[in-house]
Short mmCIF file of C-alpha atoms in Angstrom, two decimals:
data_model
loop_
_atom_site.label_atom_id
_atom_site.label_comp_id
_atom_site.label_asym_id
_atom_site.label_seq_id
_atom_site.Cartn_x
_atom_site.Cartn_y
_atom_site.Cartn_z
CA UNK A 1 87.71 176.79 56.75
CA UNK A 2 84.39 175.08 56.14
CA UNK A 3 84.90 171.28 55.36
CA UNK A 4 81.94 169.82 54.35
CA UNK A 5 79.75 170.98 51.17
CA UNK A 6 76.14 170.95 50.34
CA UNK A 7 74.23 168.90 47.21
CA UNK A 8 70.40 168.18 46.54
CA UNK A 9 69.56 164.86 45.26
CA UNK A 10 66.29 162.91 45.13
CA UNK A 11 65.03 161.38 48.29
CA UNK A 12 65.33 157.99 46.77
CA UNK A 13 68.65 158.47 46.16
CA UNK A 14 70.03 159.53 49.56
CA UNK A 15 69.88 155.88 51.54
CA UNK A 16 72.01 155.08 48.57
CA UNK A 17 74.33 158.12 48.87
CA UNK A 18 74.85 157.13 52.77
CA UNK A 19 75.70 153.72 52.39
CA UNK A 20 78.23 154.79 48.92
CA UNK A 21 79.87 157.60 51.37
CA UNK A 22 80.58 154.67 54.12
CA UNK A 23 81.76 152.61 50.97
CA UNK A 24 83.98 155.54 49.80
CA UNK A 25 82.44 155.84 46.21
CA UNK A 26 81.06 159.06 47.19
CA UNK A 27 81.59 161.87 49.62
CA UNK A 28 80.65 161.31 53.43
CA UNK A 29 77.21 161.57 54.11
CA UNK A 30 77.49 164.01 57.41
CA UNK A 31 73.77 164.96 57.32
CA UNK A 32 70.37 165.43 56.02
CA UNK A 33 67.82 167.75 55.24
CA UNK A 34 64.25 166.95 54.23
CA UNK A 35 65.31 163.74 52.77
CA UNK A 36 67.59 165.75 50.12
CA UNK A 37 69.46 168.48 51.08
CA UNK A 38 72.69 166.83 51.96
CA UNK A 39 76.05 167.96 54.05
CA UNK A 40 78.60 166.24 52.28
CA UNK A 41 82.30 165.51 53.91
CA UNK A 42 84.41 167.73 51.08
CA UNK A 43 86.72 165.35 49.47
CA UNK A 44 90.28 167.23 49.36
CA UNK A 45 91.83 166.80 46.07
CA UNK A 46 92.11 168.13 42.32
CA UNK A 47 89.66 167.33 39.73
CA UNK A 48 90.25 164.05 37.10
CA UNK A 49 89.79 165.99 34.14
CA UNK A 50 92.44 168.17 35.32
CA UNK A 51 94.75 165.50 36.27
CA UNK A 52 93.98 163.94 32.66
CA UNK A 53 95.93 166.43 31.13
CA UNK A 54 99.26 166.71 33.56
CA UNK A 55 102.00 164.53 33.35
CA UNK A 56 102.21 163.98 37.16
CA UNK A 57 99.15 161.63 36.32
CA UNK A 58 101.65 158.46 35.54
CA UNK A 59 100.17 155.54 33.78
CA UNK A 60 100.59 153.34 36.78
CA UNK A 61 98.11 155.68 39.15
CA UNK A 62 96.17 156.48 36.08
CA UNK A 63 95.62 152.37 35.85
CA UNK A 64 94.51 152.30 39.30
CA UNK A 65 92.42 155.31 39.26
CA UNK A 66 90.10 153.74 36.44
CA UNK A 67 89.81 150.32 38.00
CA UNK A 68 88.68 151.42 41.28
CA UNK A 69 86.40 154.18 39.09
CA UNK A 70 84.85 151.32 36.94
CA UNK A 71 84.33 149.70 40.08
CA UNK A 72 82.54 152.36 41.78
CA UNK A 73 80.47 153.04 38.57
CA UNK A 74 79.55 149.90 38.70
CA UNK A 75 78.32 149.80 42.10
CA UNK A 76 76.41 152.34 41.85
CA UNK A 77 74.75 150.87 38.53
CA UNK A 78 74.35 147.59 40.69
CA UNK A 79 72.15 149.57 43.20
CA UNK A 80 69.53 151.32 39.93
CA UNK A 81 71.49 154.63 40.60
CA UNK A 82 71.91 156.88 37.64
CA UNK A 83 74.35 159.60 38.36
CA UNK A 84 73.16 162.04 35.34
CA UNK A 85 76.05 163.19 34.64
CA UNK A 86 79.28 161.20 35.36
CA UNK A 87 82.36 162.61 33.76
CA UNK A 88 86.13 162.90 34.55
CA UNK A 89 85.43 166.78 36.77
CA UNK A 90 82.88 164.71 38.47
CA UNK A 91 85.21 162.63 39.92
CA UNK A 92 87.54 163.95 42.33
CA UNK A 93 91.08 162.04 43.34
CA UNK A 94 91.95 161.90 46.83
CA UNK A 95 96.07 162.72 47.51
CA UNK A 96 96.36 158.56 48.15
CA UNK A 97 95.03 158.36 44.52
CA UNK A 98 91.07 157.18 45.20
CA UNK A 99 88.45 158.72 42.99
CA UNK A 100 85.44 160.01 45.01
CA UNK A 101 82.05 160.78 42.64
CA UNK A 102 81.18 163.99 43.64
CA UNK A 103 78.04 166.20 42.64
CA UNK A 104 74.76 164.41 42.61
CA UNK A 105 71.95 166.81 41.88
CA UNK A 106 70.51 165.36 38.81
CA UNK A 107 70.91 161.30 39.99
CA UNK A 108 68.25 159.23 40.18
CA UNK A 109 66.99 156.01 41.05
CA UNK A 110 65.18 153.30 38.86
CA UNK A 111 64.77 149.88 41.29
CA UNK A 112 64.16 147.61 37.94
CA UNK A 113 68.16 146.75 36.40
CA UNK A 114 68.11 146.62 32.64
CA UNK A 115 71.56 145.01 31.09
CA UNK A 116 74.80 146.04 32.03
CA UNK A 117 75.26 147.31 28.23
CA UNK A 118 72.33 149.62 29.43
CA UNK A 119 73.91 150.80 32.95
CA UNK A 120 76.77 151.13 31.17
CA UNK A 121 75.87 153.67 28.92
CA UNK A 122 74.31 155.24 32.18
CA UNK A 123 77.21 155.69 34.42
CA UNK A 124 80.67 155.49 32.58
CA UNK A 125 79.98 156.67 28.69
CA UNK A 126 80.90 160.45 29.35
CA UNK A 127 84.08 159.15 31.86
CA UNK A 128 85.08 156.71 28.28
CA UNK A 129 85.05 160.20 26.24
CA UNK A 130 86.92 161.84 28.49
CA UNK A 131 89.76 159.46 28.56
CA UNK A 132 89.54 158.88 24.74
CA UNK A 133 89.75 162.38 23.91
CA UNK A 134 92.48 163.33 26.40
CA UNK A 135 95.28 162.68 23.82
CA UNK A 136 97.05 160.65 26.77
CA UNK A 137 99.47 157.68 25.09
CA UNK A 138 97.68 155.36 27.82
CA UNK A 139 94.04 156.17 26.96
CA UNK A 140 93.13 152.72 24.97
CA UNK A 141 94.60 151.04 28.12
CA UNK A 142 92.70 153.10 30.69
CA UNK A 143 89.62 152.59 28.74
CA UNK A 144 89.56 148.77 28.74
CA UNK A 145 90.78 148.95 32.56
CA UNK A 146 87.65 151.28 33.40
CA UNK A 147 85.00 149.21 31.09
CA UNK A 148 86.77 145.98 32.54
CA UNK A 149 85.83 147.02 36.25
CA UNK A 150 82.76 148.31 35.26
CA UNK A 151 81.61 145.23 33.82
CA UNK A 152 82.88 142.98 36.75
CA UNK A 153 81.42 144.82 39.36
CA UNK A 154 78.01 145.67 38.02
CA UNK A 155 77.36 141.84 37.73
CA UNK A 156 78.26 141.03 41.54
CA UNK A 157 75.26 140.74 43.83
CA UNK A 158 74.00 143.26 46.01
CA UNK A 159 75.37 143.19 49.64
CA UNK A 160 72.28 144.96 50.96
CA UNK A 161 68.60 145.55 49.33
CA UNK A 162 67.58 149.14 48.73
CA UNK A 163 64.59 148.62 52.14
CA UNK A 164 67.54 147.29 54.23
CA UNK A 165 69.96 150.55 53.26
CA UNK A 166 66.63 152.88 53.46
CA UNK A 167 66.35 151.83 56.89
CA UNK A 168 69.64 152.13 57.80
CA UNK A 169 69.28 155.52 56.77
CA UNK A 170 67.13 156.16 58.77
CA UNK A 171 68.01 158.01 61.49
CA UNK A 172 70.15 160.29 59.42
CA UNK A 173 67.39 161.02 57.27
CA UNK A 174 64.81 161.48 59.74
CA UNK A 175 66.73 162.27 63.37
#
């Protein structure tokens, strides 16, 4: 069995992928191809849509799940990365209960930050929907935890500037 996976993403955005797969936001950057064909570690676990609708999903790991999503939608907002298309079956929950963003063919990266409203409706709108329409009794609640996390962690400063994570990259990227 094959455990790593394959996904195409713009150049730009691959230092940024490397340094989120150390991080844990996304999958584990094993190696790259051209600057954008990436091996990706495969993250073992189901789907969050699909765990949206069962009732294994309690409210207490449901509340953890969104904060450390906001969080990591965040991050990734902090860094000018726009995913494309963030929703809940783009998000896949590890069997300790940590959501890994998966699939990033259509991201991209703009360097100049416009306001967190902005990033917001980026990186987490679609996830918000999801919750909102999953008829779950604790979907107001997960909603304000995920737009709560969001919020705090696209307005921390960046640990590392996008030249100082490129060339970290670098080797990967280039051999």
């Amino acid at each position: 069995m094959d455990d790593t996976i394959q996904d195409i993403t713009s150049e730009l955005v691959t230092p940024l992928l490397i340094y989120f797969g150390k991080q844990g936001v996304t999958p584990f950057v094993m190696s790259v191809e051209g600057g954008e064909v990436l091996t990706l570690e495969e993250v073992p676990g189901p789907r969050l849509g699909q765990l949206l609708k069962e009732e294994r999903f309690t409210t207490p790991i449901a509340r953890e799940v969104y904060r450390i999503l906001g969080t990591s939608a965040g991050s990734i907002s902090r860094y000018g990365v726009m995913h494309g298309h963030l929703h809940s079956d783009n998000v896949v929950v590890t069997p300790d209960n940590k959501p890994v963003i998966i699939d990033w063919g259509q991201a991209s990266y703009m360097p100049i930050r416009d306001d967190p409203e902005g990033w917001y409706m980026r990186n987490c709108l679609l996830l918000v929907e999801d919750v909102r329409y999953s008829g779950r009794d604790d979907r107001e609640e997960l909603e304000r935890i995920l737009m709560s996390a969001f919020d705090t962690s696209v307005r921390m400063p960046l640990e590392r500037s996008y030249r100082e994570l490129e060339r970290a990259a670098r080797d990967i990227m280039y051999g």
